[in-house]
PDB file of C-alpha atoms in Angstrom:
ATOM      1  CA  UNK A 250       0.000   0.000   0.000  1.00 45.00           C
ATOM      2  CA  UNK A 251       2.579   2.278   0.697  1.00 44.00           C
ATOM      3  CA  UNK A 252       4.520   1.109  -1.884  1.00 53.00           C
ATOM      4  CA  UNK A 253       1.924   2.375  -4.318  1.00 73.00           C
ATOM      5  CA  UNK A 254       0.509   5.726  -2.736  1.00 70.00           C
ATOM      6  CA  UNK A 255       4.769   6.517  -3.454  1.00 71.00           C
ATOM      7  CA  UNK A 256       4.155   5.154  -6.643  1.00 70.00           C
ATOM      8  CA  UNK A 257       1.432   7.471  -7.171  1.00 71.00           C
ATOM      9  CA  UNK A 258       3.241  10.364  -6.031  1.00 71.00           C
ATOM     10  CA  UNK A 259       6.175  10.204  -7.415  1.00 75.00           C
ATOM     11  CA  UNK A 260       3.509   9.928 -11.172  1.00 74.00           C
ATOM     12  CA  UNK A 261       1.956  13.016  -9.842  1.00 75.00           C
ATOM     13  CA  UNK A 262       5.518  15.026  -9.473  1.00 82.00           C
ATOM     14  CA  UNK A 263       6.356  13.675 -12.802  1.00 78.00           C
ATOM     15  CA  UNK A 264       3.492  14.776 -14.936  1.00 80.00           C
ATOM     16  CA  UNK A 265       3.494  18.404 -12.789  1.00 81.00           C
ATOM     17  CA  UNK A 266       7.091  19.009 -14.003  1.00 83.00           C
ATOM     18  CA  UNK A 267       6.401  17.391 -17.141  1.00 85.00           C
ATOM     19  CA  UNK A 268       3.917  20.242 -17.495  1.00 82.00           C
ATOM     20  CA  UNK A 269       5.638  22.861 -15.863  1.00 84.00           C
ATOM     21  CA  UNK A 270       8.537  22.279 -18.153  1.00 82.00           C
ATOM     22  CA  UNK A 271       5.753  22.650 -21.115  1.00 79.00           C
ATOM     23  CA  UNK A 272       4.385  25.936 -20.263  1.00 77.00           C
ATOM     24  CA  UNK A 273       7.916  27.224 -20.185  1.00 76.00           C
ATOM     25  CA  UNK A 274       9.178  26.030 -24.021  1.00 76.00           C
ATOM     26  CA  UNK A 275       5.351  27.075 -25.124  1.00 73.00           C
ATOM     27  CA  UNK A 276       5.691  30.746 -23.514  1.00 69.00           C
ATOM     28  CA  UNK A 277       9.010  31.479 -25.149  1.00 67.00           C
ATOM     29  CA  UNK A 278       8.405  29.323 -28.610  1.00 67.00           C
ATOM     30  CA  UNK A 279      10.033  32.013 -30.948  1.00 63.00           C
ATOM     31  CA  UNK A 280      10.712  34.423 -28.510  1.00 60.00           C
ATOM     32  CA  UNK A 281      13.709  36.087 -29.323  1.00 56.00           C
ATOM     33  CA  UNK A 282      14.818  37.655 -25.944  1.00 60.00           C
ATOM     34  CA  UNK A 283      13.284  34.894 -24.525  1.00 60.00           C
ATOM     35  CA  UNK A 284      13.985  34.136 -20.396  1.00 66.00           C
ATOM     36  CA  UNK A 285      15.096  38.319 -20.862  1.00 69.00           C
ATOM     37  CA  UNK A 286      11.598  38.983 -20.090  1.00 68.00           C
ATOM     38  CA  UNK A 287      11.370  37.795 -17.132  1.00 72.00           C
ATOM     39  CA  UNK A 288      13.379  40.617 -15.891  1.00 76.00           C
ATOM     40  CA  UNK A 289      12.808  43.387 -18.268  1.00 79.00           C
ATOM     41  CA  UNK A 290       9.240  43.654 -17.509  1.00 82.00           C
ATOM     42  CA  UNK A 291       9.977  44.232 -13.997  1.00 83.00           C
ATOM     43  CA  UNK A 292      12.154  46.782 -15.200  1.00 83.00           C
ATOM     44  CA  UNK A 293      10.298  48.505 -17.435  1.00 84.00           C
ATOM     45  CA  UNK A 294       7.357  49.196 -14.858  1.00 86.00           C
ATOM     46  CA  UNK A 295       9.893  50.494 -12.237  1.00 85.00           C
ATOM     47  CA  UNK A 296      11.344  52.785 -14.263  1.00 87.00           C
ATOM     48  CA  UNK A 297       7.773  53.968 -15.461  1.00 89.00           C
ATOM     49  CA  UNK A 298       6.987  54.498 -11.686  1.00 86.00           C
ATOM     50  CA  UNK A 299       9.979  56.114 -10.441  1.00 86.00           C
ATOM     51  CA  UNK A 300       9.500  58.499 -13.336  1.00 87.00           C
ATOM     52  CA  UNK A 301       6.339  59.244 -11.888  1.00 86.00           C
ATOM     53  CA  UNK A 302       6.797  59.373  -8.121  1.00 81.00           C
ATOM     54  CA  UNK A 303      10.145  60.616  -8.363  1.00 80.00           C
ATOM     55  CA  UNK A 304      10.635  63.192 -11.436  1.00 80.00           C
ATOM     56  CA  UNK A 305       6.944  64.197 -12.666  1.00 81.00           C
ATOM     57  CA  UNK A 306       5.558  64.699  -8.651  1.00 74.00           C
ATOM     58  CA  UNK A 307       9.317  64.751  -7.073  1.00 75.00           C
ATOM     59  CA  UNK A 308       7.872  62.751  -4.244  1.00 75.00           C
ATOM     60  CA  UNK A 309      10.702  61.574  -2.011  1.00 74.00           C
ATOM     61  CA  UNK A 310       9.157  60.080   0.581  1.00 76.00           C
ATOM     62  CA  UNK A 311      10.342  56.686  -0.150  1.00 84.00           C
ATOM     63  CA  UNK A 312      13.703  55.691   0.526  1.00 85.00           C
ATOM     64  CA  UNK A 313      15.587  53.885  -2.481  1.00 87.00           C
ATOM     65  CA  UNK A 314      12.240  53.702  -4.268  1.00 88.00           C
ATOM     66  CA  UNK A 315      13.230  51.602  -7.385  1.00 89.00           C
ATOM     67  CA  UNK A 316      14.208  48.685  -4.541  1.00 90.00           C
ATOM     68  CA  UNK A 317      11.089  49.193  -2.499  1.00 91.00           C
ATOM     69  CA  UNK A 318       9.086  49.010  -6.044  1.00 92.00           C
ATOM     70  CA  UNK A 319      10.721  45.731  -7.479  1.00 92.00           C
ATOM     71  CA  UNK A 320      10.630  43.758  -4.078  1.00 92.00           C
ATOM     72  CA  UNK A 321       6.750  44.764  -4.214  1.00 93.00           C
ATOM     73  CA  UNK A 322       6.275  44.127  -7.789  1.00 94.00           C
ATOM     74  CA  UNK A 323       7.975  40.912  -7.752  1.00 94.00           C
ATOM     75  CA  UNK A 324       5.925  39.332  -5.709  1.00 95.00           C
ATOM     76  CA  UNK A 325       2.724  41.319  -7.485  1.00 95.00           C
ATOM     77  CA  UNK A 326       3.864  39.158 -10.856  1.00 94.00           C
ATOM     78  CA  UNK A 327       4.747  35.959  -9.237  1.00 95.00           C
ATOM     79  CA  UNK A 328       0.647  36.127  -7.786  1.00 96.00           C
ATOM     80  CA  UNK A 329      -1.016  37.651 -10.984  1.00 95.00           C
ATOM     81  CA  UNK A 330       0.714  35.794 -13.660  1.00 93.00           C
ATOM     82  CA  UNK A 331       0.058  32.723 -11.794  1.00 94.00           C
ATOM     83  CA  UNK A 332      -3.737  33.771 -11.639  1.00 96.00           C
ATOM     84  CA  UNK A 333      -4.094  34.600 -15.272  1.00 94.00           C
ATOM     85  CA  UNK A 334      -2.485  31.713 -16.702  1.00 93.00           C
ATOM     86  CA  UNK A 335      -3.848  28.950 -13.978  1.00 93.00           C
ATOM     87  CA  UNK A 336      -7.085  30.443 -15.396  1.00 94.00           C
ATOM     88  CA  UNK A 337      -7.058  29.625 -18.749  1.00 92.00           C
ATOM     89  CA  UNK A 338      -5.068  26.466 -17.979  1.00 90.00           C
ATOM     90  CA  UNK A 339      -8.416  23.890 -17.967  1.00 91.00           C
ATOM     91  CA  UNK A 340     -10.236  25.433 -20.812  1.00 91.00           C
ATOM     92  CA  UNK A 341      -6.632  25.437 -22.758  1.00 87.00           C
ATOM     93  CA  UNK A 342      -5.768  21.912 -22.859  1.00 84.00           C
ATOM     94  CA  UNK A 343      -9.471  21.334 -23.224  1.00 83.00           C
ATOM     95  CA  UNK A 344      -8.233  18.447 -25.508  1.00 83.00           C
ATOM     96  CA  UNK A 345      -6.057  16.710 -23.008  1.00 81.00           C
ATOM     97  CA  UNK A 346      -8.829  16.737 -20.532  1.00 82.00           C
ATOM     98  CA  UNK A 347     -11.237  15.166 -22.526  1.00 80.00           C
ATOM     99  CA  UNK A 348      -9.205  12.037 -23.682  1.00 79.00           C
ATOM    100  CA  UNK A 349      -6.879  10.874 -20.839  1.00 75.00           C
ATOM    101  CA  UNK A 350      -7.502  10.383 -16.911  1.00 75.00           C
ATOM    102  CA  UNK A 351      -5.232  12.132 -14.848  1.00 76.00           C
ATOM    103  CA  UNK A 352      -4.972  14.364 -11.776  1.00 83.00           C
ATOM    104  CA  UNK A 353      -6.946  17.720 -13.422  1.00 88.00           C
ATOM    105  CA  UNK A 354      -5.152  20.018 -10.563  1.00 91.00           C
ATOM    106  CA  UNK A 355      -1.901  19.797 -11.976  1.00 92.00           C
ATOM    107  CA  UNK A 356      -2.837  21.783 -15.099  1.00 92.00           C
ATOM    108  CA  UNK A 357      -3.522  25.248 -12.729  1.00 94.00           C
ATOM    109  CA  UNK A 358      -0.418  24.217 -10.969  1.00 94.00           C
ATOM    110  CA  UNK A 359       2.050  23.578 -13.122  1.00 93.00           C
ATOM    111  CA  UNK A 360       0.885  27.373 -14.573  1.00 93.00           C
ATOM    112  CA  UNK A 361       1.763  28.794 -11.274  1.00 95.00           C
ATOM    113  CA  UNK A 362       4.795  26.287 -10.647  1.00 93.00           C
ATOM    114  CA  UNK A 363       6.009  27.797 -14.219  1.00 91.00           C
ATOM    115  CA  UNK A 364       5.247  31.353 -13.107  1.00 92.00           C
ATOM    116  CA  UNK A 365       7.718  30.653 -10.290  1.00 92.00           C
ATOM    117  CA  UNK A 366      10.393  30.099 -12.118  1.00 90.00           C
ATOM    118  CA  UNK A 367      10.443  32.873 -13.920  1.00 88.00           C
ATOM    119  CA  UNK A 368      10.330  35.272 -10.722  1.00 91.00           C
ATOM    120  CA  UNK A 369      12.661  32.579  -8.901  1.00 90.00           C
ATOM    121  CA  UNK A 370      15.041  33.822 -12.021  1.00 87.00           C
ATOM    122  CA  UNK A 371      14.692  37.547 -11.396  1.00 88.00           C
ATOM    123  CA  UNK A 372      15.029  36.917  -8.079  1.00 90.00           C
ATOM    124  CA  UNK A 373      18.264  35.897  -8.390  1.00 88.00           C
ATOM    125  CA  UNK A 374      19.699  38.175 -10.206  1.00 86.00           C
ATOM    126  CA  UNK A 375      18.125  41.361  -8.095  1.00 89.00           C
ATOM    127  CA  UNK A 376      19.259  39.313  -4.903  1.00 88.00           C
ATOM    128  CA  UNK A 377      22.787  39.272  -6.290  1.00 87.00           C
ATOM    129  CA  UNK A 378      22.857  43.300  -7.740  1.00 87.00           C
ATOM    130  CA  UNK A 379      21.444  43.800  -3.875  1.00 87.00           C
ATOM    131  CA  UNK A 380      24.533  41.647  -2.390  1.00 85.00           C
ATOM    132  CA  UNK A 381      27.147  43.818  -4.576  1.00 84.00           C
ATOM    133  CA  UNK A 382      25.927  46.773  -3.638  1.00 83.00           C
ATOM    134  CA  UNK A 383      25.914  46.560   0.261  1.00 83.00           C
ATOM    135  CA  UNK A 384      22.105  45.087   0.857  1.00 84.00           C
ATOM    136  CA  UNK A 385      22.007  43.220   4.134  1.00 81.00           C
ATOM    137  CA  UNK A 386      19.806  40.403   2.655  1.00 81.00           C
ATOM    138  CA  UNK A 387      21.244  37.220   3.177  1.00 81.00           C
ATOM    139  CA  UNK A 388      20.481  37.718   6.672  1.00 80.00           C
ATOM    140  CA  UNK A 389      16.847  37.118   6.028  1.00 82.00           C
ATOM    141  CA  UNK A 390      16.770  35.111   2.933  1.00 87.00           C
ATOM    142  CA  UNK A 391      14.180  32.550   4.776  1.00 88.00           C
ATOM    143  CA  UNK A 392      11.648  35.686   4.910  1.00 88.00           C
ATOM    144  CA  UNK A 393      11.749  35.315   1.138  1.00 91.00           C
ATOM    145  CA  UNK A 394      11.664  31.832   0.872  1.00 93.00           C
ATOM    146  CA  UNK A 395       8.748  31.862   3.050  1.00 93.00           C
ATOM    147  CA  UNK A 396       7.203  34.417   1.073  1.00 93.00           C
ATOM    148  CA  UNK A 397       7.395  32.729  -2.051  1.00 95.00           C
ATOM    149  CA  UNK A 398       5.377  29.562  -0.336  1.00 95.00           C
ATOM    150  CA  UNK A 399       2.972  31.868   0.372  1.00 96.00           C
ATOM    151  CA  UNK A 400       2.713  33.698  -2.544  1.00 96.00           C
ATOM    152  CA  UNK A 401       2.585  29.789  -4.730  1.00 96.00           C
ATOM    153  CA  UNK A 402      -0.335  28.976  -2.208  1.00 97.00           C
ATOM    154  CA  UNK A 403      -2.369  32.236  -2.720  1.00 97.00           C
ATOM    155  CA  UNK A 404      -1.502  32.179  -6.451  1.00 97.00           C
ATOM    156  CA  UNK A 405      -2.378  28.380  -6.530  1.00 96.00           C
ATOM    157  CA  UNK A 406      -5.224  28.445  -4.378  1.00 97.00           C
ATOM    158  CA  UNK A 407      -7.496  31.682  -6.525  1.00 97.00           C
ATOM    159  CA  UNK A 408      -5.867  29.739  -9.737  1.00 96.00           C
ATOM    160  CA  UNK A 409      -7.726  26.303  -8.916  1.00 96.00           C
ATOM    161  CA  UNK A 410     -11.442  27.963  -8.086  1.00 96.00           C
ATOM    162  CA  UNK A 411     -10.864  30.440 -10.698  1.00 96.00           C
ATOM    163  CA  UNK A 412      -9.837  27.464 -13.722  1.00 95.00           C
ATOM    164  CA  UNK A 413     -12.781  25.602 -12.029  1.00 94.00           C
ATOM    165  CA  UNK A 414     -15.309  28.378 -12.481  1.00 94.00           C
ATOM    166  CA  UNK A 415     -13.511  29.192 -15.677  1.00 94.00           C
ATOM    167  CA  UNK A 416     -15.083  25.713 -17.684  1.00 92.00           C
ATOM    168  CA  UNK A 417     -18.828  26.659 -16.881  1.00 89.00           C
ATOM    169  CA  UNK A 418     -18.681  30.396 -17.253  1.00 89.00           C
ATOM    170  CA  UNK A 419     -15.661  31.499 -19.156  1.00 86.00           C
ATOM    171  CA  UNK A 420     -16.669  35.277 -18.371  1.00 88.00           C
ATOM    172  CA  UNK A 421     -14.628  34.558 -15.045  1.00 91.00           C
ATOM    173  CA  UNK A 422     -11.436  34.548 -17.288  1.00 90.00           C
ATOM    174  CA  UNK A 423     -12.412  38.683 -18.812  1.00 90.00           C
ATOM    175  CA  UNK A 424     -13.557  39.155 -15.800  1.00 93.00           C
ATOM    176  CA  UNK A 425     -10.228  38.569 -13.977  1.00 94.00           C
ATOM    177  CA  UNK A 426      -8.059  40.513 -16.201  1.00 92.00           C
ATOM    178  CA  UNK A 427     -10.236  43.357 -14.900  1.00 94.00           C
ATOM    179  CA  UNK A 428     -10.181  42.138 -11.282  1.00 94.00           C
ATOM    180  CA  UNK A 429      -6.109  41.720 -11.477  1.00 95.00           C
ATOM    181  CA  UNK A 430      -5.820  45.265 -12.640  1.00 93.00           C
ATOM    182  CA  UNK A 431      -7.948  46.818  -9.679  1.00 93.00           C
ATOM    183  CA  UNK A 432      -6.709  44.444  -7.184  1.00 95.00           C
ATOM    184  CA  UNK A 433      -2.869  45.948  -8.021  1.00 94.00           C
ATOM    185  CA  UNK A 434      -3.571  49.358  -7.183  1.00 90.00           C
ATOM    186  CA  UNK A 435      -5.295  48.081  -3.816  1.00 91.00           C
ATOM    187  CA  UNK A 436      -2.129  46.191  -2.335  1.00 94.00           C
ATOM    188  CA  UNK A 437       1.067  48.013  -1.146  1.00 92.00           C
ATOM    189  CA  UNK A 438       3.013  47.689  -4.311  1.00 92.00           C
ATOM    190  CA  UNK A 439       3.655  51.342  -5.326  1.00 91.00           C
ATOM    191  CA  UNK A 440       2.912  53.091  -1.524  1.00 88.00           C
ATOM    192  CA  UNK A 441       3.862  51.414   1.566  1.00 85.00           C
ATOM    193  CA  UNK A 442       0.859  51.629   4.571  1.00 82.00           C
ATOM    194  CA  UNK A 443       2.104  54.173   6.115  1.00 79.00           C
ATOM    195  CA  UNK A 444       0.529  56.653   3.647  1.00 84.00           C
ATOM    196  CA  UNK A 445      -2.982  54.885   3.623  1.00 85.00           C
ATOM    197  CA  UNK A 446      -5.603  56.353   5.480  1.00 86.00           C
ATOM    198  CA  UNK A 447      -6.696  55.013   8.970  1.00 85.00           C
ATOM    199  CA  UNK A 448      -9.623  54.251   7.902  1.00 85.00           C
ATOM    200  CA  UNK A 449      -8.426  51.934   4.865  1.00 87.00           C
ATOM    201  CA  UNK A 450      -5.371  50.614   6.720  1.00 84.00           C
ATOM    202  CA  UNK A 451      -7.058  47.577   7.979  1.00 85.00           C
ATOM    203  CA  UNK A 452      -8.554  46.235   4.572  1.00 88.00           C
ATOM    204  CA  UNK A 453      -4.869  46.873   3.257  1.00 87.00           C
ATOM    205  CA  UNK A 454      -4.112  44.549   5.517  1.00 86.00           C
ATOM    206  CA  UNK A 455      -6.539  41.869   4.994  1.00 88.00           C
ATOM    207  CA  UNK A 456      -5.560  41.793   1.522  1.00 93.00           C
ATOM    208  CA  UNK A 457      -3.591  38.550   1.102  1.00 93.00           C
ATOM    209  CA  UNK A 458      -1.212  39.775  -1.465  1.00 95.00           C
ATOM    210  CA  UNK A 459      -0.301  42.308   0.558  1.00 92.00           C
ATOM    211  CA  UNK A 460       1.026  39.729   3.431  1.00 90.00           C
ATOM    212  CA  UNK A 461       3.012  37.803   0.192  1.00 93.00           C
ATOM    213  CA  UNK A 462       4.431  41.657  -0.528  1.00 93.00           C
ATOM    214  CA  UNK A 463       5.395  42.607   3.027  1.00 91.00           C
ATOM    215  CA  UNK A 464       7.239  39.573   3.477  1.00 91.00           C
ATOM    216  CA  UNK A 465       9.370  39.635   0.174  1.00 93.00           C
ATOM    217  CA  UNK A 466      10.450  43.620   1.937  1.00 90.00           C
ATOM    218  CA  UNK A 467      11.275  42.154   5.249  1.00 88.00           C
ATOM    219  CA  UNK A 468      13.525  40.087   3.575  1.00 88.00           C
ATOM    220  CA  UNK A 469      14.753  42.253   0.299  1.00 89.00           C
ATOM    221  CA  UNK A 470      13.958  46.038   1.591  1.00 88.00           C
ATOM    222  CA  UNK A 471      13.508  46.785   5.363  1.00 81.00           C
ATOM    223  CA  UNK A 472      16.517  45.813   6.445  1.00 73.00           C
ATOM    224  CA  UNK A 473      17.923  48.719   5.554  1.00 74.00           C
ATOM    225  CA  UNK A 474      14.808  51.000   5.804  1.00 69.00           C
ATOM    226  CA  UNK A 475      12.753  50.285   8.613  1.00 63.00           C
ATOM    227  CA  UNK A 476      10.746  47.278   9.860  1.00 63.00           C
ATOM    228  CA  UNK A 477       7.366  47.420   8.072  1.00 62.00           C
ATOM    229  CA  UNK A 478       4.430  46.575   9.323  1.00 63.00           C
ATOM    230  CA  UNK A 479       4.496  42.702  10.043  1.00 64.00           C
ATOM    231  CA  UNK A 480       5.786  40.999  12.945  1.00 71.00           C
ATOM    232  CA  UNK A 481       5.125  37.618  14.071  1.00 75.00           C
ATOM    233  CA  UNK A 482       1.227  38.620  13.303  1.00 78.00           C
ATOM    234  CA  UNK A 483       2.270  38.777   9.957  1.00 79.00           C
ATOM    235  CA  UNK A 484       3.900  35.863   9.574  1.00 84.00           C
ATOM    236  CA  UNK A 485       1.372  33.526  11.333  1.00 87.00           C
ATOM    237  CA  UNK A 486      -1.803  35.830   9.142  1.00 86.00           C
ATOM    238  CA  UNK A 487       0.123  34.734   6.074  1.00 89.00           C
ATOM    239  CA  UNK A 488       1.465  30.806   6.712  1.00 92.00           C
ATOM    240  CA  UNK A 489      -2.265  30.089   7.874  1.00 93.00           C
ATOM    241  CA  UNK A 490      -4.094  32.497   5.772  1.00 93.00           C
ATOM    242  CA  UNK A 491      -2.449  31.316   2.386  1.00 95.00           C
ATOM    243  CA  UNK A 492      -3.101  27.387   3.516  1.00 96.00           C
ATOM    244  CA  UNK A 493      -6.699  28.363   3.832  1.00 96.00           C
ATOM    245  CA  UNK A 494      -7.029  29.672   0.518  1.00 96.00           C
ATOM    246  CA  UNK A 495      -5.250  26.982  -1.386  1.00 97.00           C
ATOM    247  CA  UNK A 496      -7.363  24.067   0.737  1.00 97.00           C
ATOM    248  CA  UNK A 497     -10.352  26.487  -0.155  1.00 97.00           C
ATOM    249  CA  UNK A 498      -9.711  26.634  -3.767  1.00 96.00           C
ATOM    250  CA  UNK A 499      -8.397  22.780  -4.028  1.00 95.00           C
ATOM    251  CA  UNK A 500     -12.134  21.886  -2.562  1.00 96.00           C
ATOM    252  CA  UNK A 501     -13.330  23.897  -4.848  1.00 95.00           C
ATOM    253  CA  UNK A 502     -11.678  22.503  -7.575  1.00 95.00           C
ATOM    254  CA  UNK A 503     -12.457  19.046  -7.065  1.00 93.00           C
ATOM    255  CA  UNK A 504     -16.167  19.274  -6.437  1.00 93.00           C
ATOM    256  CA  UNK A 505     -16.282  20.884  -9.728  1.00 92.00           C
ATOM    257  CA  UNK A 506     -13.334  18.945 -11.711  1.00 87.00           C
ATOM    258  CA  UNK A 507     -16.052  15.484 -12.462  1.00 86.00           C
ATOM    259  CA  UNK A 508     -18.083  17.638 -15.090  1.00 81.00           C
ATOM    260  CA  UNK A 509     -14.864  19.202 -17.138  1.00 82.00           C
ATOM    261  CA  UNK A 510     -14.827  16.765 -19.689  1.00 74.00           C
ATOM    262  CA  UNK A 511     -18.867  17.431 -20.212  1.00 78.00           C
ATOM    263  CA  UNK A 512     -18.787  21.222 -19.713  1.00 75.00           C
ATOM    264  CA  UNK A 513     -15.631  21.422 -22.479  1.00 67.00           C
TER     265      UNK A 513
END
């Protein structure tokens, strides 16, 4: 018995890397910069709001404000792109799920799993630039290990309802993309809490990217500027709030997973 649950699970790992490996070679099929985007999109949108905070409104507020954005963002994309893409992931091998019997959850995962890697990437390399230039962060490198669980369980968990959803009413896909673009400007990507109103603090807080955000700073930002907002509250919010959500959206997930291949 044991023998074959490991048998089982070792299948399952296979096919999710199988898959993850997939989505990569399919995202950057004749790409010519190819992996390069992974960290010139990042780029480009700090440079676009530094421009703006910094030289069109001169606000200065911010210490170091091109770090502060791209430890934010990073985690932003990681969660988003893993979204979008875990999404569409049902409806787009539509095909596969109608002819062969497998685990159906691995399709939204493998799209986050493959999201990861890219941001795993730029990680790297902005953990490195940070290292040469005199950033304390390998200090609290766990911090950002532990927020990049908790970003792959919020990502995962809102990807596996949403893909669910996604094969009866493929609105929830549009929908999203407009969702995605809202939710951004309500987590702490671009302003840090301390200049949100009193009275909007606390739903700031309650937002569950913003716990995946905070804790990629504690690791990559505030130990040179300050201590943020988290604390062991923080950490405990986020390890059991991001479990909740990816248990939530797993139950969803299956209770709706028997009537893909009818609904496709």
């Amino acid at each position: 018995m044991l023998g074959t649950k490991a048998e089982r699970l070792k299948s399952l790992l296979d096919l999710l890397l199988l898959l993850v490996a997939k989505e990569l070679k399919v995202r950057y099929k004749r790409s010519v910069l190819g992996f390069l985007w992974t960290f010139l999109t990042p780029l480009a949108m700090m440079a676009i709001f530094t421009f703006i905070f910094q030289v069109v409104f001169r606000f200065s507020g911010i210490p170091s404000f091109p770090v502060f954005f791209l430890t934010g963002f990073l985690a932003w994309q990681y969660f988003s792109g893993g979204l979008l893409t875990g999404t569409a992931s049902v409806v787009a091998n539509a095909g596969l799920v109608k002819k062969v019997a497998f685990p159906r959850e691995v399709l939204p995962l493998s799209a986050v799993l493959a999201q990861g890697v890219h941001i795993c990437l730029a990680l790297l390399v902005f953990v490195a630039v940070l290292g040469v230039l005199g950033w304390p962060v390998l200090a609290r490198l766990p911090l950002l290990l532990l927020g990049l669980l908790v970003t792959t369980l919020l990502s995962s968990g809102f990807a596996l309802a949403a893909s669910a959803l996604n094969v009866t009413y493929r609105d929830v896909q549009e929908l999203l993309t407009v969702v995605v673009m809202l939710w951004f400007y309500a987590t702490p990507v671009v302003f840090p809490l301390s200049m949100v109103p009193p009275r909007f603090a606390l739903l700031v807080k309650a937002n569950p990217v913003s716990w995946a955000v905070e804790l990629f700073r504690l690791s990559l930002y505030y130990p040179r500027f300050g201590s943020g907002w988290g604390g062991p509250r923080l950490l405990a919010a986020a390890v059991l709030g991001s479990l909740a959500v990816f248990l939530a959206g797993w139950a969803v997930f299956r209770k709706l997973s028997p009537g893909f291949a009818r609904e496709l």
